[in-house]
Amino acid sequence: MIFLLILAGGLLAQFLAEKYYEKNWSRKLKVDIRFQPEPVFQGEEGFLTEVIENDKRLFLPALQAGFVVSRNLSFGQEENTSVSDQSYKRDIFSVMGRQRIIRKVSFEAKKRGYYEIQKADLVARGILLAPELYHTIPCSTYLYVYPGKIAGEKRELLFRRITGVYESRKRLLEDPFLFRGIREYTPEDPMNKINWKASARAGSFMVNQHNSAVSGNVCILLDVEDETVWKYEEIHEEGIRLAAALAEDFLSRGIEVGLITNGRDCQEKSEIFLSGQSGRGQREKMLQCLARIDLGERSRKFSDCVEEKKDLLLAKESFCILITKNQYRELEEVMGTLGEKNQGSLCLATLYPEMELKIKSRRNLEVLRWEVKR
Amino acid sequence: MREDRILKIYGFLHLWLLAAGILFLPLYAGEGFSPETGAKLLFLAAPELVLREISVRGKKIWSYLGASLLVFALFWFLGEGILEKACFLSGAVFFMILFFWQRLTGNREAFFRPSYVCLLFFALEYIFTLFYDLGKLGNVFLIVAGGYWLLILWSRNREHFLGYCGDYERLYRFPRQGIAYGSRLMLIFLTVFTAGCMALLPVLGIDRGILAVLALIRRGLAILLSGTGEEETPQELPQEEMGPQPMLPETGEAASPFLTALWDILEKLLMLAVILGTLVGICALFYWLYKKYNSQASENGDILEDLESSGMETREKIKRKVSFLSPFLKGRTPRARIRRAYKQKLERLGKPSSLASPEELEDQAGLSPGEKREEFHRLYEKARYGNIPCTQEEAKRMGKLERVDFF
């Protein structure tokens, strides 16, 4: 009998210890996973903070914390990540009683987008490190990866040309009631611009300067539709980067910029539209909108999209800049109409070197080519 | 894979305990056991070590056979009597066959790790000692069985630790030292707890309690199965013995074995609680001192911080609202009466809209403005939204106003 009681004592101790551990290991255990608060640009490095807090005396010799995040965030070779459809990251901690562990993990943002982490999975080992115990903790953190920056001489040339088109459009129609100032006469000035009183006072011919009658706002029309089953993701990504660069350029000069695209939001799944505004807030909004475009979603025909918003564009007399790889007739027509009515528009064709540019520049529609490297 | 040193020690310990335990019984039963013999049993570790190492490392079978012959010769000269010689030689033969078989099969771990099955040997030996009334030997086997149980725990813990490290060690910033430390600490707690439980259960005298209960059941079954219980007529007691019987036995009468066992258990439980409390207090003191001087550290690039328990934290349970008034009484309060009167008045004049405010409702019902309407409105708002309880007078007044024609 005593022999049995000794064995029963051993069994009872093991059973009680295991039950106690199973019941209490996840109590007062907090796991917080946070992205850095600031957004990053594509290709830049960001960091993630993992905080494990065990606010009880019971210690956890082996605790595995794992979470899932998009594979577009690359954690590097050494950072315990297995990449398949997504990045599955897991870290192992040994947490003593009443201890907080803070771990910072750096990553490279390989692709623009909006990334979220919604839960953390915990796996602990029980008494004698034998049974696996599971627990899921919800967490909410997100990160915007803005489109990459375009730099170089090619970009400068393109932007100079776009700015030229934009400025010349402003000169075309001057409002005689919006007086801007007086300057000296040049042979190109018409006679009716001469301010005779000012000329008499100055002793030389002076001409009046007027502000433009056309609106200064810019609307970026971004087409991410694939006409065929063949996907041109690189071209669309380049288009998104161009849109971001253009928006930043115009906004930095205080010009209102809006966005119309047939790209869909990665969360809401609706088409993205941003009304024209200027200022620092608009830059963030614009970059966030561009970051959230999901190229995996099916986009509708862009000419239909522009037709829908045509009244708004005409009412605001926006200078429209279309970024597209598609060159079909309806789109050309609608851009032509917008150009004629709003005194100018611009089409930026993003194409591979071997692709042919079919749309020709004409009055009020300037067509520029931007080659995308394969 | 390289063999783990600690697991190897556990393996040798397990085999030695098993072999020595088996040989201990014939030596003791054959009255050939003496302290010198006990010391000689320790030498069994030598063939175990030598034969296993040669079995694992040796290239040729001759080296193994040669070593076996040497071991046999050693134990033949070591033993004094024929029984002792036979026992030692059988131990050496056991090791020789075991490791030879392991070498043939290529399974190094066979019989080389502590397992629960081996506890059966100790159980059988214990039963044997009970059968032949070898009390002291029985106690030795009890202690050995307890120790062997702990050996199984340690061995399992080590195996799981090595398995875990093997699975995850390639991970970056894998806290091997931390896990080893935590696992060791947990094993110490579990060992103390298990040893405590092993010691506690027999000391508590639960066996006596169980035996008493079994005896009771047996008696009950005997009465039921004998079939005499129903036919027995109640015995007529003399008048002076019909009085209430005391719980405790009278002087000179033996106490109930069940109650005695119960009291014993309670007494020992109390003593044990005090001892355990003291031990826990001492452990807590040491732990506190340790934590105090190791409050923050850095490991693998992680910042490890100790959390202070906030003494300011208080926890309050939200009390459930208990209403002592029954629905019938609730409907009789002045507040309920006022609201009911208001509702009746408005419903009489048409179905009120559920989205309108009281004032809009009154307008919709066509109550003409005036002092009485204002009073009517004020009383309702007090009953509906006010924090002050309404009086019986106000309820009566509302009742009167309900009958007033406002048109």
PDB file of C-alpha atoms in Angstrom, chain A residues 13 18 69 80-81 84 86 90 103 125 145 148 160 166 189 206 227 247 274 290 313 342:
ATOM      1  CA  ALA A  13       2.418  16.209  -7.707  1.00  0.00           C
ATOM      2  CA  GLU A  18       0.813  20.646 -14.742  1.00  0.00           C
ATOM      3  CA  VAL A  69       2.892  39.973 -41.728  1.00  0.00           C
ATOM      4  CA  ASN A  80      13.581  33.921 -37.613  1.00  0.00           C
ATOM      5  CA  THR A  81      11.157  34.319 -40.472  1.00  0.00           C
ATOM      6  CA  SER A  84       5.670  31.539 -48.016  1.00  0.00           C
ATOM      7  CA  GLN A  86       3.231  35.672 -46.020  1.00  0.00           C
ATOM      8  CA  ARG A  90       8.519  33.687 -34.561  1.00  0.00           C
ATOM      9  CA  ARG A 103      13.007  43.462 -28.657  1.00  0.00           C
ATOM     10  CA  ARG A 125       6.041  24.772 -23.082  1.00  0.00           C
ATOM     11  CA  VAL A 145       5.007  52.107 -46.904  1.00  0.00           C
ATOM     12  CA  GLY A 148       9.566  54.749 -53.643  1.00  0.00           C
ATOM     13  CA  ARG A 160      10.888  70.337 -66.111  1.00  0.00           C
ATOM     14  CA  TYR A 166       1.693  73.674 -66.685  1.00  0.00           C
ATOM     15  CA  ASP A 189       3.953  92.102 -75.959  1.00  0.00           C
ATOM     16  CA  MET A 206       5.523  99.593 -69.460  1.00  0.00           C
ATOM     17  CA  GLU A 227      -6.417  45.424 -70.623  1.00  0.00           C
ATOM     18  CA  ALA A 247       2.078  65.210 -56.251  1.00  0.00           C
ATOM     19  CA  LEU A 274      -8.877  62.210 -53.374  1.00  0.00           C
ATOM     20  CA  LEU A 290      -1.157  55.663 -53.363  1.00  0.00           C
ATOM     21  CA  LEU A 313     -12.810  68.195 -63.521  1.00  0.00           C
ATOM     22  CA  ASN A 342      -9.485  73.106 -69.454  1.00  0.00           C
TER      23      ASN A 342
END
